Amino acid sequence: MLSLISIMAVYSATGAIAYKKNMTVEKFVFVKHIIFVLLGIFMIYISHLLDYKYYAGISKILMIITLPLLLYTLAFGTNLNGAARWVQVPVIGLTFQTSDLAKLALITFLARMLTKKQENIKDVKNAFVPIMGSVCVVFILIALANLSTALMLFGVSILLLIIGRISIKQIAIVCVGGVVLLMFVVFLGPRRETYKSRINSFLHPELQHSDKTFQSDHSKIALATGGAFGKGPGNSTERNFLPHPYSDFIFAIIIEEYGTIGGLAVMVLYLVLLYRCVRIVTRSPKAFGALLAAGLSFSLTIQAFANMAVAVGLGPVTGVPLPLVSMGGTSMIFTSIAFGIILSVSRDVEEYSEKKDKEKVIVGTIPAMG
């Protein structure tokens, strides 16, 4: 359902960019988005076929690949929209956002480490240090180019540490370390002026030049003119003013065209997703499955509500896409893989439940011995 909404919303929001590229909207959307939506659905199917237990081993390989790739992105990454977050894939020429891979790698790796260290989870040297080290290293490498994504990933990591029975004292130490790294990035990082400008624009919009609040102003106009039922599909006017109406501000376009009711419908879908994932977590017979499903579902829903909060003016402008809805090949693919992994955990839960039910039936049919 989110993918279907995505096709309609992106089709409507890409008129201006298609015109700039001298293409029809139909051709642009088909080439750049529908193919990735279909590929995403295919990746959901493929990743759900693999038993989730194998992702424990895959997580080690992903971390080995991710860390040098993040370093390479900082040093030689393609600079788009003022940030070096992308690596260009040779031959095909498509750009690849490494932070999407890093999110998947860190969450699966944390789930594996927390499961493996449960017997000595309070051990500082053998459990706490390697777990904290992986979180902080990935956080700083992402934060230097993409602070909003790094903060969300750090928050998901803290939630996993709590679920994984790390002591409150140790979690507090991780939080203090995260704050220190955050201050370093905000005040000394390469994008410090951008962060300062965005925070000031959010806290004191009346004191800023109109160029500083351009995106948030037009997003609010889209919300205000959408009303309860919206202008109707394809009738957005703010898509011609917002710089990224098909990705960062697609929720504003959805409300402008489908109204408050359409926006609430999208929110409800994410809440249903979160509820279903929590059900999977609580019923999972294995710790790794529960931690894996929890981490991936928290990541998807926190990112979704962060994007929607920015669109309605509850947070400073960030470059966070709306999962499964915003246009973006890398985001669509890795979100779909995460979705597939959650489904793999769900399948194991169902098989476990069926097995327990059969055992109850067998026990119930055995005649009592005199």
XYZ file of C-alpha atoms in Angstrom:
370
model
C 0.000 0.000 0.000
C 2.827 2.408 0.783
C 4.445 1.572 -2.561
C 1.183 2.266 -4.411
C 0.887 5.610 -2.600
C 4.517 6.239 -3.558
C 3.846 5.763 -7.273
C 0.918 8.209 -7.210
C 2.711 10.805 -5.089
C 5.994 10.661 -7.027
C 4.122 10.812 -10.347
C 2.512 14.050 -9.193
C 5.624 15.552 -7.576
C 8.124 15.056 -10.403
C 6.612 17.376 -13.020
C 9.191 20.140 -12.541
C 12.256 17.879 -12.502
C 11.000 15.929 -15.525
C 10.565 19.218 -17.395
C 14.115 20.300 -16.482
C 15.446 16.999 -17.819
C 13.403 17.425 -21.010
C 11.395 14.241 -20.375
C 7.728 13.461 -19.987
C 6.600 12.761 -16.419
C 5.460 9.251 -17.442
C 8.851 8.342 -18.874
C 10.751 9.874 -15.970
C 8.677 8.147 -13.286
C 8.785 4.784 -15.065
C 12.544 4.901 -15.607
C 13.485 6.342 -12.220
C 10.886 5.079 -9.782
C 8.526 2.298 -10.838
C 11.465 0.076 -11.752
C 12.915 0.586 -8.250
C 9.511 -0.084 -6.664
C 9.248 -3.390 -8.537
C 12.867 -4.203 -7.728
C 12.125 -3.410 -4.070
C 9.179 -5.822 -4.000
C 11.435 -8.450 -5.575
C 14.080 -7.808 -2.866
C 11.414 -8.220 -0.171
C 10.579 -11.628 -1.607
C 14.226 -12.724 -1.969
C 15.353 -11.544 1.478
C 12.340 -13.120 3.212
C 13.169 -16.531 1.682
C 16.522 -16.619 3.495
C 16.287 -17.865 7.081
C 16.914 -14.833 9.288
C 19.552 -16.751 11.279
C 21.919 -16.434 8.308
C 21.841 -12.657 8.636
C 23.960 -13.004 11.790
C 26.883 -14.167 9.668
C 26.092 -11.723 6.877
C 26.205 -8.830 9.379
C 29.951 -9.384 9.939
C 30.605 -9.172 6.197
C 28.413 -6.064 5.916
C 30.331 -4.302 8.707
C 33.665 -5.150 7.071
C 32.381 -3.622 3.823
C 30.570 -0.670 5.397
C 33.337 0.966 7.450
C 35.842 1.496 4.606
C 32.961 2.438 2.292
C 31.872 5.202 4.688
C 35.461 6.460 4.861
C 35.684 6.418 1.066
C 32.407 8.356 0.845
C 33.717 11.084 3.158
C 36.935 11.401 1.175
C 35.821 10.844 -2.417
C 32.017 10.709 -2.348
C 29.827 12.501 -4.875
C 28.651 15.820 -3.485
C 24.919 16.293 -4.003
C 22.828 18.965 -2.299
C 25.837 20.159 -0.287
C 26.821 16.814 1.286
C 29.157 13.977 0.307
C 26.776 11.084 1.054
C 26.838 9.229 -2.241
C 29.218 6.971 -4.117
C 28.825 6.658 -7.843
C 28.565 3.069 -9.065
C 30.967 2.490 -11.992
C 29.632 1.629 -15.467
C 25.917 2.195 -14.703
C 26.530 5.698 -13.297
C 23.891 5.499 -10.530
C 24.629 7.093 -7.148
C 24.593 4.921 -4.024
C 23.967 6.305 -0.520
C 26.288 4.417 1.810
C 24.430 5.378 5.007
C 21.505 3.138 3.913
C 23.851 0.144 3.854
C 25.402 1.251 7.163
C 21.977 1.289 8.884
C 21.244 -2.277 7.823
C 24.777 -3.419 8.707
C 24.863 -1.864 12.182
C 21.385 -3.038 13.228
C 22.009 -6.652 12.162
C 25.487 -6.560 13.740
C 24.130 -5.181 17.033
C 21.393 -7.824 17.108
C 24.058 -10.505 16.611
C 26.432 -9.090 19.240
C 23.718 -8.612 21.861
C 22.482 -12.178 21.309
C 25.980 -13.655 21.406
C 26.968 -11.767 24.577
C 23.803 -12.453 26.614
C 25.613 -14.768 29.056
C 28.148 -12.054 29.962
C 26.187 -8.984 28.866
C 27.346 -6.992 31.916
C 31.030 -7.637 31.116
C 32.568 -4.283 30.187
C 35.596 -5.600 28.294
C 34.034 -8.493 26.366
C 30.541 -7.132 25.729
C 30.190 -3.401 26.341
C 33.364 -2.118 24.637
C 32.933 -3.916 21.269
C 29.217 -3.038 21.162
C 29.768 0.619 22.080
C 32.739 0.824 19.721
C 30.727 -0.327 16.700
C 27.912 2.146 17.464
C 30.213 5.141 17.976
C 32.411 4.462 14.933
C 29.460 4.136 12.557
C 27.775 7.160 14.177
C 30.739 9.482 13.659
C 31.384 8.307 10.073
C 27.758 8.936 9.072
C 27.309 12.101 11.158
C 30.123 13.996 9.411
C 28.019 14.032 6.232
C 24.484 13.133 7.369
C 23.766 14.096 10.978
C 20.004 13.426 10.935
C 20.459 9.826 9.765
C 23.246 9.292 12.303
C 21.082 10.579 15.178
C 18.182 8.298 14.220
C 20.506 5.308 13.943
C 22.014 6.159 17.331
C 18.514 6.301 18.846
C 17.634 2.893 17.379
C 20.914 1.519 18.753
C 20.044 2.775 22.256
C 16.625 1.087 22.034
C 18.332 -2.175 21.029
C 20.769 -1.881 23.946
C 17.820 -1.482 26.327
C 16.009 -4.505 24.848
C 19.304 -6.439 24.882
C 19.600 -6.015 28.691
C 22.649 -3.730 28.696
C 22.794 -2.041 32.118
C 21.386 1.467 32.507
C 24.781 2.682 33.704
C 26.474 1.435 30.547
C 23.712 2.879 28.341
C 24.200 6.231 30.104
C 27.915 6.051 29.223
C 27.000 5.382 25.579
C 24.649 8.381 25.610
C 27.350 10.631 27.086
C 29.765 9.417 24.426
C 27.127 10.102 21.761
C 26.594 13.662 23.059
C 30.354 14.326 22.973
C 30.560 13.075 19.385
C 27.472 15.115 18.486
C 29.041 18.306 19.855
C 32.194 17.557 17.902
C 30.252 17.158 14.644
C 27.988 20.188 15.196
C 30.713 22.636 16.246
C 33.806 21.295 14.463
C 32.466 19.155 11.608
C 32.659 20.102 7.911
C 28.916 20.980 7.784
C 28.774 23.004 11.016
C 27.539 26.157 9.250
C 24.684 24.206 7.639
C 23.593 22.755 10.989
C 23.786 26.181 12.656
C 21.710 27.757 9.879
C 19.018 25.055 9.969
C 18.670 25.129 13.746
C 18.448 28.937 13.785
C 15.894 28.873 10.978
C 13.777 26.401 12.936
C 14.023 28.169 16.302
C 13.846 31.770 15.013
C 12.212 31.770 11.557
C 11.067 35.389 11.942
C 14.688 36.576 12.193
C 15.913 34.706 9.113
C 16.123 35.765 5.497
C 13.384 34.227 3.353
C 15.993 32.084 1.545
C 16.782 30.325 4.827
C 13.164 29.294 5.463
C 12.159 28.773 1.818
C 11.603 25.013 2.057
C 9.734 25.014 5.357
C 7.594 28.002 4.270
C 6.415 26.316 1.076
C 5.857 23.049 2.940
C 3.541 24.911 5.338
C 1.735 26.492 2.376
C 1.147 23.001 0.969
C -0.288 21.872 4.310
C -2.490 24.940 4.696
C -3.949 24.817 1.181
C -4.554 21.058 1.299
C -7.316 21.358 3.876
C -9.218 18.282 4.990
C -9.702 16.600 1.596
C -6.917 18.123 -0.530
C -6.809 19.634 -3.999
C -6.989 16.253 -5.695
C -4.340 14.037 -7.368
C -2.003 15.960 -9.661
C -3.196 19.405 -8.546
C -0.312 20.392 -6.285
C 1.157 23.854 -6.865
C 3.923 23.715 -4.251
C 5.658 20.920 -6.162
C 6.855 23.716 -8.467
C 8.528 25.566 -5.569
C 9.827 22.921 -3.156
C 13.368 21.804 -4.139
C 12.722 18.106 -3.363
C 8.954 17.490 -3.421
C 9.442 13.865 -4.517
C 11.724 12.891 -1.597
C 12.323 15.062 1.489
C 8.949 16.877 1.303
C 6.751 14.276 -0.327
C 4.519 14.138 2.766
C 3.667 17.815 2.278
C 2.652 17.079 -1.331
C 0.510 14.134 -0.153
C -1.354 16.410 2.278
C -1.732 19.161 -0.349
C -3.310 16.732 -2.831
C -5.086 14.269 -0.534
C -5.707 16.492 2.472
C -5.341 15.851 6.175
C -7.239 12.585 5.687
C -4.612 11.372 3.198
C -1.790 12.356 5.557
C -3.448 10.542 8.468
C -3.920 7.448 6.288
C -0.162 7.332 5.616
C 0.567 7.776 9.344
C -1.832 4.952 10.214
C -0.052 2.615 7.779
C 3.269 3.224 9.548
C 1.637 2.737 12.955
C 0.110 -0.555 11.769
C 3.560 -1.594 10.537
C 5.046 -0.754 13.949
C 2.267 -2.627 15.768
C 2.688 -5.744 13.618
C 6.461 -5.658 14.133
C 6.045 -5.352 17.907
C 3.799 -8.426 17.762
C 6.558 -10.293 15.922
C 9.141 -9.173 18.503
C 7.049 -10.265 21.502
C 6.261 -13.666 19.970
C 9.725 -14.454 18.605
C 11.187 -17.566 20.289
C 14.805 -16.515 19.681
C 16.591 -13.426 20.984
C 18.326 -12.708 17.667
C 15.047 -12.705 15.755
C 13.404 -10.409 18.298
C 16.318 -7.946 18.331
C 16.623 -7.994 14.548
C 12.924 -7.322 13.942
C 12.860 -4.653 16.669
C 15.877 -2.784 15.317
C 14.723 -2.786 11.694
C 11.116 -1.856 12.509
C 12.180 0.972 14.850
C 14.525 2.251 12.151
C 11.764 2.351 9.511
C 9.110 3.963 11.701
C 11.397 6.496 13.411
C 12.661 7.601 9.998
C 9.083 7.866 8.709
C 7.908 10.040 11.579
C 11.078 12.171 11.414
C 10.333 12.906 7.736
C 6.690 13.735 8.496
C 7.702 15.937 11.460
C 9.961 18.015 9.205
C 7.206 18.365 6.585
C 4.710 19.742 9.135
C 7.236 22.051 10.800
C 7.930 20.078 13.987
C 11.661 19.772 13.283
C 14.496 21.483 11.377
C 14.923 20.643 7.693
C 16.799 17.371 7.088
C 17.488 15.146 4.108
C 15.628 12.092 5.431
C 13.340 10.306 2.907
C 9.955 8.770 3.733
C 10.537 4.967 3.694
C 8.840 3.134 0.797
C 7.201 6.400 -0.352
C 9.940 8.884 -1.292
C 11.678 8.610 -4.624
C 15.181 7.180 -4.247
C 16.657 3.923 -5.478
C 19.074 3.200 -2.620
C 16.512 3.966 0.072
C 13.851 1.842 -1.662
C 16.151 -1.178 -2.062
C 17.538 -1.237 1.488
C 14.150 -0.482 3.043
C 12.745 -3.423 1.078
C 15.552 -5.704 2.262
C 14.815 -4.675 5.869
C 11.127 -5.404 5.236
C 12.034 -8.841 3.884
C 14.200 -9.653 6.919
C 11.312 -8.743 9.235
C 9.070 -11.074 7.211
C 11.688 -13.827 7.553
C 11.515 -13.452 11.355
C 7.703 -13.445 11.122
C 7.739 -16.689 9.146
C 9.883 -18.328 11.840
C 7.407 -17.135 14.496
C 4.510 -18.682 12.554
C 6.363 -21.985 12.088
C 7.215 -22.062 15.810
C 3.558 -21.385 16.729
C 2.334 -24.140 14.402
C 4.864 -26.545 15.891
C 3.716 -25.752 19.438
C 0.073 -26.189 18.430
C 0.808 -29.613 16.928
C 2.663 -30.668 20.080
C -0.369 -29.663 22.181
C -2.671 -31.685 19.928
C -0.409 -34.749 20.122
C -0.115 -34.474 23.912
C -3.883 -34.048 24.188
C -4.586 -37.210 22.178
C -2.270 -39.477 24.194
C -4.475 -41.610 26.519
C -3.781 -41.309 30.213
C -1.918 -44.294 31.702
C -3.798 -46.181 34.442
